[in-house]
Structures are given as C-alpha cells and as structure tokens.
PDB file of C-alpha atoms in Angstrom:
ATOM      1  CA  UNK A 150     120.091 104.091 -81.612  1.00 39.00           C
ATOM      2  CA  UNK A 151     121.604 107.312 -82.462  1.00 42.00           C
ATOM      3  CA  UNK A 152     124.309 108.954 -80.834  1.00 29.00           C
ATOM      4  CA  UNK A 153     121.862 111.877 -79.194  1.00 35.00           C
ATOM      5  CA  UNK A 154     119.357 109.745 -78.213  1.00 44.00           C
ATOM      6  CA  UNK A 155     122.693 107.331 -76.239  1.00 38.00           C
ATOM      7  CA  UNK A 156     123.727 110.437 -74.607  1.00 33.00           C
ATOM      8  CA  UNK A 157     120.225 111.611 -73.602  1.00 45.00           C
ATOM      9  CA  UNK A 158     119.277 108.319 -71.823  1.00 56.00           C
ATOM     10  CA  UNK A 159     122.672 108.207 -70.458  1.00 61.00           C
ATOM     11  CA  UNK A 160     122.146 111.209 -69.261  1.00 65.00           C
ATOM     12  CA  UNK A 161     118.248 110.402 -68.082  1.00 67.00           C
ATOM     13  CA  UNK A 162     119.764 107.355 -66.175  1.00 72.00           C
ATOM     14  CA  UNK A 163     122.672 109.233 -64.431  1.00 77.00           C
ATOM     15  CA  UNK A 164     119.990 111.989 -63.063  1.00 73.00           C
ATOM     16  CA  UNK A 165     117.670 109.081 -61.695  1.00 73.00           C
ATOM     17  CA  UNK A 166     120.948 107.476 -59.676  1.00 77.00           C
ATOM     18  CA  UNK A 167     121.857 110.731 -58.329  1.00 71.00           C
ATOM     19  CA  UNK A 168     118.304 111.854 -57.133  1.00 78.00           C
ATOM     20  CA  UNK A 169     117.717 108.050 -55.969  1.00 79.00           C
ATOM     21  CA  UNK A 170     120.744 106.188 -55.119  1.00 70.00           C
ATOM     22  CA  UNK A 171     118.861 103.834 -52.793  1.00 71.00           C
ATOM     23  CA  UNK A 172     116.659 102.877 -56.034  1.00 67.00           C
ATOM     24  CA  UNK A 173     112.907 103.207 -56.331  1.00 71.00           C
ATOM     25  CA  UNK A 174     110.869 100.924 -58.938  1.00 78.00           C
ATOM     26  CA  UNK A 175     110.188 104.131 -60.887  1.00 76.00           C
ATOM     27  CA  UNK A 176     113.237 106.207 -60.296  1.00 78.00           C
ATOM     28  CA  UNK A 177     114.090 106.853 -64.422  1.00 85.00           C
ATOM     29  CA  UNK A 178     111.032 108.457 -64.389  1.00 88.00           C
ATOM     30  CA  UNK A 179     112.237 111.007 -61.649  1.00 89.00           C
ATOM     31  CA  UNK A 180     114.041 113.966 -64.627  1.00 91.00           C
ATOM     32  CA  UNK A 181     110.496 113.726 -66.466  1.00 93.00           C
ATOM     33  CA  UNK A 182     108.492 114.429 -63.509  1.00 94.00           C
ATOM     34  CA  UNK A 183     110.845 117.520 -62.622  1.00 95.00           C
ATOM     35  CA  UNK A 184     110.104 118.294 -66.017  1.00 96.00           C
ATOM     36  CA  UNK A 185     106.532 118.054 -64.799  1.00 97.00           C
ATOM     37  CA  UNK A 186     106.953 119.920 -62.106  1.00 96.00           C
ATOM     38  CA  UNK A 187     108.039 122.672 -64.039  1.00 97.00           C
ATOM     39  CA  UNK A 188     105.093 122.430 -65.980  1.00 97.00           C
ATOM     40  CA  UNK A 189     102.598 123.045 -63.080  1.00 97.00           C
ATOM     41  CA  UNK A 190     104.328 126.620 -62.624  1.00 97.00           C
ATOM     42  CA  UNK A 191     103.797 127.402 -65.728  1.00 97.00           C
ATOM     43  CA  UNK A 192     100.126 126.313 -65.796  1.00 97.00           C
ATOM     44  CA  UNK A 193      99.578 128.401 -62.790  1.00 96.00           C
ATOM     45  CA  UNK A 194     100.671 131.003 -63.783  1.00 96.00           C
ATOM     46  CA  UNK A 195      98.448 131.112 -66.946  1.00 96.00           C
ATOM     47  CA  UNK A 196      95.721 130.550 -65.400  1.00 96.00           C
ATOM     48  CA  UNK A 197      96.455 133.385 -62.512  1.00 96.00           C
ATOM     49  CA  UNK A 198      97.901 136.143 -64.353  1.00 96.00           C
ATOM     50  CA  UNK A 199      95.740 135.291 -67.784  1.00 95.00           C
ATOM     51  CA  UNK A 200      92.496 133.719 -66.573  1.00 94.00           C
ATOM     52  CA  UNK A 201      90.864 135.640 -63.625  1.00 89.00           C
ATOM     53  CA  UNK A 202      93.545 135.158 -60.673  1.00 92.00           C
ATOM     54  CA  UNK A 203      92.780 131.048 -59.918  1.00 95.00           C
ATOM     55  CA  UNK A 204      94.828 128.039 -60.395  1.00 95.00           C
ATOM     56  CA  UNK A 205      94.267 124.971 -62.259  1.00 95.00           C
ATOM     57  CA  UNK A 206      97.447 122.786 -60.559  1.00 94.00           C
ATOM     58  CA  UNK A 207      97.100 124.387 -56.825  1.00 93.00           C
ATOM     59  CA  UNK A 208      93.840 123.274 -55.755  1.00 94.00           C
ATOM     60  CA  UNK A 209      95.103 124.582 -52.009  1.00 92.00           C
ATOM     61  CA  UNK A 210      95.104 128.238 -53.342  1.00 92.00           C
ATOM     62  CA  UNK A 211      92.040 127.545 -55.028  1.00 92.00           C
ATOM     63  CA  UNK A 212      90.177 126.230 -51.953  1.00 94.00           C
ATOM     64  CA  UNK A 213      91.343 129.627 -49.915  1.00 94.00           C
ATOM     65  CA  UNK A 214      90.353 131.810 -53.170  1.00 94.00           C
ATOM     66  CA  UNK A 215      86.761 129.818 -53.202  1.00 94.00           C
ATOM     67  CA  UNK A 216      86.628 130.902 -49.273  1.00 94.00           C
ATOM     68  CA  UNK A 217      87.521 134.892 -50.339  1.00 93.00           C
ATOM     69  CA  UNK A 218      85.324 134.660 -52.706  1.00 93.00           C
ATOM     70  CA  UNK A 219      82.655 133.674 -51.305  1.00 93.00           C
ATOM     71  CA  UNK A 220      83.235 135.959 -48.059  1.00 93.00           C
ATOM     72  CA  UNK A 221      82.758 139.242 -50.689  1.00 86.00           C
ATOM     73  CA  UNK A 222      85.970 141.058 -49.224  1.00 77.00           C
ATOM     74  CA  UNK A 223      88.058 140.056 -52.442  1.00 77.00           C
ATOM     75  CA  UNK A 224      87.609 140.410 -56.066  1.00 85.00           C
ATOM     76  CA  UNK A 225      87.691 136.893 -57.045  1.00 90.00           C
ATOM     77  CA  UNK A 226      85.198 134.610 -59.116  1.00 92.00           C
ATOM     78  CA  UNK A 227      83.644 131.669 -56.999  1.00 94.00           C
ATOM     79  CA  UNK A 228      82.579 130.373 -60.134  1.00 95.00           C
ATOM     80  CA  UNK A 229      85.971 130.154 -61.748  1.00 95.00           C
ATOM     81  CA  UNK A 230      87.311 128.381 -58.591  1.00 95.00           C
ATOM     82  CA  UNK A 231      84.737 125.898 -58.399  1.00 96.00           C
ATOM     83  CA  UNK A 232      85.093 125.370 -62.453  1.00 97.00           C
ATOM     84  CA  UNK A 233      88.847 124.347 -61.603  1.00 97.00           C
ATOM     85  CA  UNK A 234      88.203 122.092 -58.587  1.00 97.00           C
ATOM     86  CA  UNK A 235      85.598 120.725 -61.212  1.00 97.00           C
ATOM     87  CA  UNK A 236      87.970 120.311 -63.316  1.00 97.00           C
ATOM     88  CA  UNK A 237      90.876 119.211 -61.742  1.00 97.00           C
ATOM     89  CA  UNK A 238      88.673 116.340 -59.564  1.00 97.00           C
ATOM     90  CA  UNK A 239      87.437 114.959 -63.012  1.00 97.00           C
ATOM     91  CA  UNK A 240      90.849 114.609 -64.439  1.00 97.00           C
ATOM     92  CA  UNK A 241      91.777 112.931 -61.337  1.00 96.00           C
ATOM     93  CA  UNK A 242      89.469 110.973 -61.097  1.00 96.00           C
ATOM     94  CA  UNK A 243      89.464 109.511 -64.674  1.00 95.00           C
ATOM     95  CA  UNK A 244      93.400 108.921 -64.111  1.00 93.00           C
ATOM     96  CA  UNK A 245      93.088 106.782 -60.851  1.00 91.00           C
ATOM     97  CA  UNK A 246      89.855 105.067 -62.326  1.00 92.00           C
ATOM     98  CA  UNK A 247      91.954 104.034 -65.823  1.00 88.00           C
ATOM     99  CA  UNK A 248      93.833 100.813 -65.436  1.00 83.00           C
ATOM    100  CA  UNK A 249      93.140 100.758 -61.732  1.00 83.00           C
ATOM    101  CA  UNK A 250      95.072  97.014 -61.759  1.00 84.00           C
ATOM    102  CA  UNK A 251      97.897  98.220 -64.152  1.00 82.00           C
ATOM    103  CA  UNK A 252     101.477  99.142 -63.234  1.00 82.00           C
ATOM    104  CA  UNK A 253     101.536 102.984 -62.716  1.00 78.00           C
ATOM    105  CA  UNK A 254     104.577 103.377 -64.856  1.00 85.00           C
ATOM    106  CA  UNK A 255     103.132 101.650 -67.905  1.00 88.00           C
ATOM    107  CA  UNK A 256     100.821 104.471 -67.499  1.00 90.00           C
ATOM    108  CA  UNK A 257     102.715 107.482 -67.574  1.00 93.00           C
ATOM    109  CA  UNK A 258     103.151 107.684 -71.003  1.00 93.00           C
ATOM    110  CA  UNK A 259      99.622 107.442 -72.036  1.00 93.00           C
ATOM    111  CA  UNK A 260      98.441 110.085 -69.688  1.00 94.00           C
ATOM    112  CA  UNK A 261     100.803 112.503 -70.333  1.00 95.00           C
ATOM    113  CA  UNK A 262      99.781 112.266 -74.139  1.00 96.00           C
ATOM    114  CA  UNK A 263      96.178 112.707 -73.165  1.00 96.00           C
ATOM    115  CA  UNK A 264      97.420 116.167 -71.080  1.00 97.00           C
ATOM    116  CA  UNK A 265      99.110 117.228 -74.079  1.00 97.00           C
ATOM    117  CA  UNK A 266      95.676 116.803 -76.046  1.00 98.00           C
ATOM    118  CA  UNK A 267      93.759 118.673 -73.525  1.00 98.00           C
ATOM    119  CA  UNK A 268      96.607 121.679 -73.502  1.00 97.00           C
ATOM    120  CA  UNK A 269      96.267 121.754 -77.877  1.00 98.00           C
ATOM    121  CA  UNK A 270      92.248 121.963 -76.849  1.00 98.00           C
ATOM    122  CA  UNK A 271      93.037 124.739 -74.353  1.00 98.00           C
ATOM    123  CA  UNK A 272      95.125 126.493 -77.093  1.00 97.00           C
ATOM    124  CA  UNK A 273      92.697 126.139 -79.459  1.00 98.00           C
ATOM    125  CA  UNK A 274      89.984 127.491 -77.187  1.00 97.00           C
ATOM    126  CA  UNK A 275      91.964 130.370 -76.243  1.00 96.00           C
ATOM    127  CA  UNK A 276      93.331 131.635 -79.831  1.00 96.00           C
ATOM    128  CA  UNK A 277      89.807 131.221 -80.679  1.00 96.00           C
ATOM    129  CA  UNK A 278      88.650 133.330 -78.239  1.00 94.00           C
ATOM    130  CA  UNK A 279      86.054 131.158 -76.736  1.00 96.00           C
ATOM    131  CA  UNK A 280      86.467 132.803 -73.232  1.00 93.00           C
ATOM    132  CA  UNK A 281      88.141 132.104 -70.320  1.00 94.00           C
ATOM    133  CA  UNK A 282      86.344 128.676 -68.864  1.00 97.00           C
ATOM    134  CA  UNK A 283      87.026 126.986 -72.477  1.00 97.00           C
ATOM    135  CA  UNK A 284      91.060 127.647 -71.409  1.00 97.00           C
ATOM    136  CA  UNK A 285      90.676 126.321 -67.731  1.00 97.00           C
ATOM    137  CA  UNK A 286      88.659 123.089 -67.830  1.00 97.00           C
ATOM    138  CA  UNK A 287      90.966 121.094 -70.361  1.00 98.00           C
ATOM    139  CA  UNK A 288      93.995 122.617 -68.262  1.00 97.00           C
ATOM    140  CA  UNK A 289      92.371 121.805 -64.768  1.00 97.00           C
ATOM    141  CA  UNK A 290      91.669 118.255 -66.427  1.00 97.00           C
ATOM    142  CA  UNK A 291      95.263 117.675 -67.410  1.00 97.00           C
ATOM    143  CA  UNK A 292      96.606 118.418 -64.031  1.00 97.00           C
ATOM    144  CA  UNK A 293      94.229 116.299 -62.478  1.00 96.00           C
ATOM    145  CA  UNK A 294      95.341 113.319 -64.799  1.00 95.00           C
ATOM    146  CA  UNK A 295      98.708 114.675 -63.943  1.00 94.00           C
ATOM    147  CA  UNK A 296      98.553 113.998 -59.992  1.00 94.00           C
ATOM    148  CA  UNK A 297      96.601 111.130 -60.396  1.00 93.00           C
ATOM    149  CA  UNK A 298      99.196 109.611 -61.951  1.00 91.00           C
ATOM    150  CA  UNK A 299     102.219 111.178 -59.700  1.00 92.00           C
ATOM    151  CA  UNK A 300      99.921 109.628 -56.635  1.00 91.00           C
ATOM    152  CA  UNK A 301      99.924 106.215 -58.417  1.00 90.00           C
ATOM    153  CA  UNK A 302     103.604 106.051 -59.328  1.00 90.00           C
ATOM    154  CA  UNK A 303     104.507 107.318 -55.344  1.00 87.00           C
ATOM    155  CA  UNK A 304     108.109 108.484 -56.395  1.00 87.00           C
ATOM    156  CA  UNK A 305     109.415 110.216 -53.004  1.00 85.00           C
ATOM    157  CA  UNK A 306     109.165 114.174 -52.661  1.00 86.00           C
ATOM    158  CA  UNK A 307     108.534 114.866 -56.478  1.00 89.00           C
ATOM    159  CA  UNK A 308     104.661 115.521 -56.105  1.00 90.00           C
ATOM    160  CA  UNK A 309     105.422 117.778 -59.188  1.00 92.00           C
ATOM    161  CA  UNK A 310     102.438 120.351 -57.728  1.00 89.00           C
ATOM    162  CA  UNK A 311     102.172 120.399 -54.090  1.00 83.00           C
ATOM    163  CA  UNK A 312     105.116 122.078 -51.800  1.00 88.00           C
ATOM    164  CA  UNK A 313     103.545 122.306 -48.600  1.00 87.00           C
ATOM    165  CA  UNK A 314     104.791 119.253 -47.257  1.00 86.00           C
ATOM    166  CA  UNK A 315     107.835 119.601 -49.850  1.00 88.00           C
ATOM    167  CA  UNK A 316     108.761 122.046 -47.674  1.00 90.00           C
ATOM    168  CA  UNK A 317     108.144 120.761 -44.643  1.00 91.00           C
ATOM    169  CA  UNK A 318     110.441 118.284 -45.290  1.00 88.00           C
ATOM    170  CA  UNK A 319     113.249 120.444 -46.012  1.00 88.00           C
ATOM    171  CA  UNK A 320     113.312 122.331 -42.459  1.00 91.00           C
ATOM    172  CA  UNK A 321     112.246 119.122 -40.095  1.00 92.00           C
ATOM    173  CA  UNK A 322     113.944 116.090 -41.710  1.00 86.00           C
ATOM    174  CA  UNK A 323     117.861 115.459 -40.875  1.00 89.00           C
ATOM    175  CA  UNK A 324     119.817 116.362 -44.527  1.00 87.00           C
ATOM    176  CA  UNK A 325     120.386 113.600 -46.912  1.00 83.00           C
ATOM    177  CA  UNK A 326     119.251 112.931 -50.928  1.00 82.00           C
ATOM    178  CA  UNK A 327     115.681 113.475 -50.260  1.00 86.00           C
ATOM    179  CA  UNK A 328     116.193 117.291 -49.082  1.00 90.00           C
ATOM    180  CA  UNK A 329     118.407 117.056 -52.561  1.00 89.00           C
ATOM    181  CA  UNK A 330     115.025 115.774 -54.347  1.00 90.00           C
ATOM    182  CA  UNK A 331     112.461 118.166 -52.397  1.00 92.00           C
ATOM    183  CA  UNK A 332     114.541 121.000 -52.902  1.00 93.00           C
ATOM    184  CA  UNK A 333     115.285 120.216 -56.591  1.00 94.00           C
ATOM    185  CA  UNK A 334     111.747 119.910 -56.620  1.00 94.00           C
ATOM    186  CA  UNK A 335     110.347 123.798 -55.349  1.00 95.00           C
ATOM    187  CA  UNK A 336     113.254 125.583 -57.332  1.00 96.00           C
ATOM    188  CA  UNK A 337     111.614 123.364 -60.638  1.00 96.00           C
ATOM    189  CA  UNK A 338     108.304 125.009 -59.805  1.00 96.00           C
ATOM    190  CA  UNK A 339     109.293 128.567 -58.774  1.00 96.00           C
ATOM    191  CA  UNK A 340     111.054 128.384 -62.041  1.00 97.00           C
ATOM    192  CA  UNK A 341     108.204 127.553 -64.084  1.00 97.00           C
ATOM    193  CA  UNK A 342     106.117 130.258 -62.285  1.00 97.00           C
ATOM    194  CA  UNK A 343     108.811 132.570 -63.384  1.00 98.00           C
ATOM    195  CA  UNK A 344     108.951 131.262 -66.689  1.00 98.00           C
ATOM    196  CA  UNK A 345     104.874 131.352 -67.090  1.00 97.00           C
ATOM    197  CA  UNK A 346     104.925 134.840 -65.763  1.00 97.00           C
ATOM    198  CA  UNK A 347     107.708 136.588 -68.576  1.00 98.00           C
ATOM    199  CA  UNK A 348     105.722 134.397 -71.149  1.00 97.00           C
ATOM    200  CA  UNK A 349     102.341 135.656 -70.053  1.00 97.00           C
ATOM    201  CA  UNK A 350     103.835 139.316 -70.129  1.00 97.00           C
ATOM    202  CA  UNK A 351     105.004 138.746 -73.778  1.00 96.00           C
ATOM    203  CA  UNK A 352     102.355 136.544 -75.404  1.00 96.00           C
ATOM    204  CA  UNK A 353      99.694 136.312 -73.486  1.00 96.00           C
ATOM    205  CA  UNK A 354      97.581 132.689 -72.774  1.00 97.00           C
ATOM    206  CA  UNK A 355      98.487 131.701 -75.845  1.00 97.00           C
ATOM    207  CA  UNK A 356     102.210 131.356 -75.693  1.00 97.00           C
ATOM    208  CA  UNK A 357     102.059 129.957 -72.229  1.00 97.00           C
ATOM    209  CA  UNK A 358      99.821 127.318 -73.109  1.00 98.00           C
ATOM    210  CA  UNK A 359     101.906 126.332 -76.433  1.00 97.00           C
ATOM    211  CA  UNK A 360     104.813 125.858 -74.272  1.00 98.00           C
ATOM    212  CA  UNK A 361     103.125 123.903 -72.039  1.00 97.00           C
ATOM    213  CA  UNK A 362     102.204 121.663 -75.153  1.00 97.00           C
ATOM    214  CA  UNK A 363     105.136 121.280 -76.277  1.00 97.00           C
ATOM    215  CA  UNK A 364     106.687 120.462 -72.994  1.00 97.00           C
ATOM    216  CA  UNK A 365     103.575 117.736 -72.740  1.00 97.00           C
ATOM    217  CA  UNK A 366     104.201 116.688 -75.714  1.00 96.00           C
ATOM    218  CA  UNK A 367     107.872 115.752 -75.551  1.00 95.00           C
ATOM    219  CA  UNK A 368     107.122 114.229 -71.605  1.00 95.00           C
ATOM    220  CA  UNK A 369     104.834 111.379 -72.988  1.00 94.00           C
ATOM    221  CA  UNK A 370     107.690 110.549 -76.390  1.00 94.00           C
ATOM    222  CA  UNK A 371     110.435 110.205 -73.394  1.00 91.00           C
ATOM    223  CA  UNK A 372     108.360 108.324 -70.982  1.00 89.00           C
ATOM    224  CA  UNK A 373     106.946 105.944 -73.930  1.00 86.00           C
ATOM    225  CA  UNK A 374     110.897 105.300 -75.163  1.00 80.00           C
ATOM    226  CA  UNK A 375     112.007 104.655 -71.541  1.00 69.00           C
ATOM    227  CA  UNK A 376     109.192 102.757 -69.491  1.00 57.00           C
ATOM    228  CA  UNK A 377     110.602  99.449 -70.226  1.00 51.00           C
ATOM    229  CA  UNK A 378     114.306 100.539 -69.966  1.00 49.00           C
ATOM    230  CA  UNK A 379     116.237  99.093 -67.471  1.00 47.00           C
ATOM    231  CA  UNK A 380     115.673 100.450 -63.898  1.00 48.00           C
ATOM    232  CA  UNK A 381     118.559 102.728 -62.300  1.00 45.00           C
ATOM    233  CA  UNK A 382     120.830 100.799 -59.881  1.00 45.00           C
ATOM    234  CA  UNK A 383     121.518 101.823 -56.491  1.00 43.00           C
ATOM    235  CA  UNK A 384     124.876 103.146 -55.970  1.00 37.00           C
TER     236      UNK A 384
END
C-alpha cells in the first residue's frame, strides 16, 4: 500500500468515526456518499440551468414543475418532467430489483460504476448534440440507481438528494452528531448547486456533466477498495 493511499483511508476512516461514533454497519461509506451528495447539486443544476429548467435528482421539484406545467401559467415542459420521473423511476427501480438478497454495501461499488457509464453516455449525447432528452434520461437513470442504492444501504441523514426531512431534522430534533451529519449533508448539496451553476456559466452541459464523471468515476474505485475494509469503531 502506498503512503497516499495509507493516509487517504486513514483519513476515510477518521471521517466515518466522527460523523458516526455510535457505529453503523456501513458508516466508511458515509465521506463517499457526501461526495454523492455533492454530486446531486451538480446534476441539478445541469439539468435546470442547461436542459429546460427540470431536475433529474429532485423528483419533488419535478412533481410541482409537472403540476405548473400542466396548469399553463408557467413556461415549463410537461414532457421533460415526465421524461425525468421516467427516468429516474427506471433507474430506481433496476437498482432495488439487482441483487435484491445481496448486502447493500457489496453493491455500492458496482452501481456507482454503472452511473458513471450513464454520465460518459450523457456526455457523449450532449457534445454530440443529440438534444436535450439524450442528456436527461441517462442522468435521471443514474440518480435513480443512485437513491436506490442510498435507500438500501439506510445510512442515517445522508439521503445524498432529498433535504426536506434533512431539514426537518435540524430545527425539531434535540442537537447531537446527527444534526452534525444532516447539516454536513445540505451545505454538500448547496455546494454542488453552486459548483454546477459557475460550471454551467463557463462550459456549458458539457463541463458539468464531465465533472460529474469524473466525480462518478473516482466514487465507485474508492467504494470497490474499501467495501471489505474493516468497519469504523464506535468511539
């Protein structure tokens, strides 16, 4: 093992006791899904700002925007909203349905790699220029596959997409690690959002998506190294 791969699992390992010092059966996965979390900003906001305002990890907003649209008082495309509910419902639906009987963390690593080959399609599609729906059905897949899995593995207040009850959490629970987690947790995603939106403003889709690949990409080689590693103690 080399000496910055030592430090970075060190490092991995001291991040899991500190958001989990009780222990959870999945808890060194906790830095990657933050990572994830991350992630579904920046998804959102290519698909918002570059694809026709609707989302492709926030299938709340896109239920509302399918309601606008449909009422006629807002310039939104039903079509593009039901496309990423499509979407989104496949992907999570082929992620609970693979495995069913396997150990959720065993699986991590293999769906993550399948998210980062649907994000190189969506890059493909959109450098292309294939149009808009080639860009959101691979990405709308991926973050289905991506909450499918989150829902298997059940790691406390890292849903890595939805803050609703994040936040609820945060004002109506008494103060301890998990308002450390859930809070952790919305500043990951309004920082992707961020992120996605300066990237979107400089390179379009394109370099939004290719970040999200990479990002992907490098989720699935640390969750493949450390799903057999030793489990975090409680401290």
């Amino acid at each position: 093992m080399t000496w910055a791969r030592a430090v970075g699992g060190g490092a991995t390992r001291a991040a899991a006791r500190w958001l989990f010092p009780e222990g959870h059966r999945d808890a060194r996965l906790a830095p990657l899904l933050l990572v994830l979390t991350f992630v579904s900003g920046l998804v959102d906001a290519a698909s918002f700002l570059g694809l026709g305002r609707v989302f492709v990890a926030n299938m709340t907003g896109n239920v509302v925007f399918l309601g606008f649209a449909l009422s006629g008082v807002a310039q939104l495309s039903a079509l593009a909203s039901v496309v990423a509910l499509a979407g989104f419902l496949a992907g999570a639906v082929a992620g609970g349905a693979w495995r069913r009987d396997a150990a959720a963390g065993e699986l991590f690593a293999p769906l993550v790699a399948v998210q980062a080959l649907l994000a190189a399609c969506a890059l493909a599609a959109a450098t292309a220029g294939w149009g808009r729906y080639a860009v959101l059905v691979p990405l709308a897949c991926g973050m289905g596959l991506q909450n499918a899995v989150v829902h298997r593995l059940g790691v406390p207040d890292l849903t890595t997409t939805v803050m609703t009850r994040t936040l609820t959490g945060l004002a109506a629970d008494r103060a301890g690690r998990a308002t450390v987690r859930r809070g952790v947790s919305v500043v990951a995603l309004a920082a992707g959002a961020l992120c996605g939106g300066l990237l979107h403003a400089r390179g379009g889709v394109e370099a939004v998506v290719a970040v999200v690949l990479g990002l992907w990409f490098l989720v699935a080689l640390a969750g493949l190294r450390w799903r057999r590693g030793p489990e975090p103690s409680a401290v």
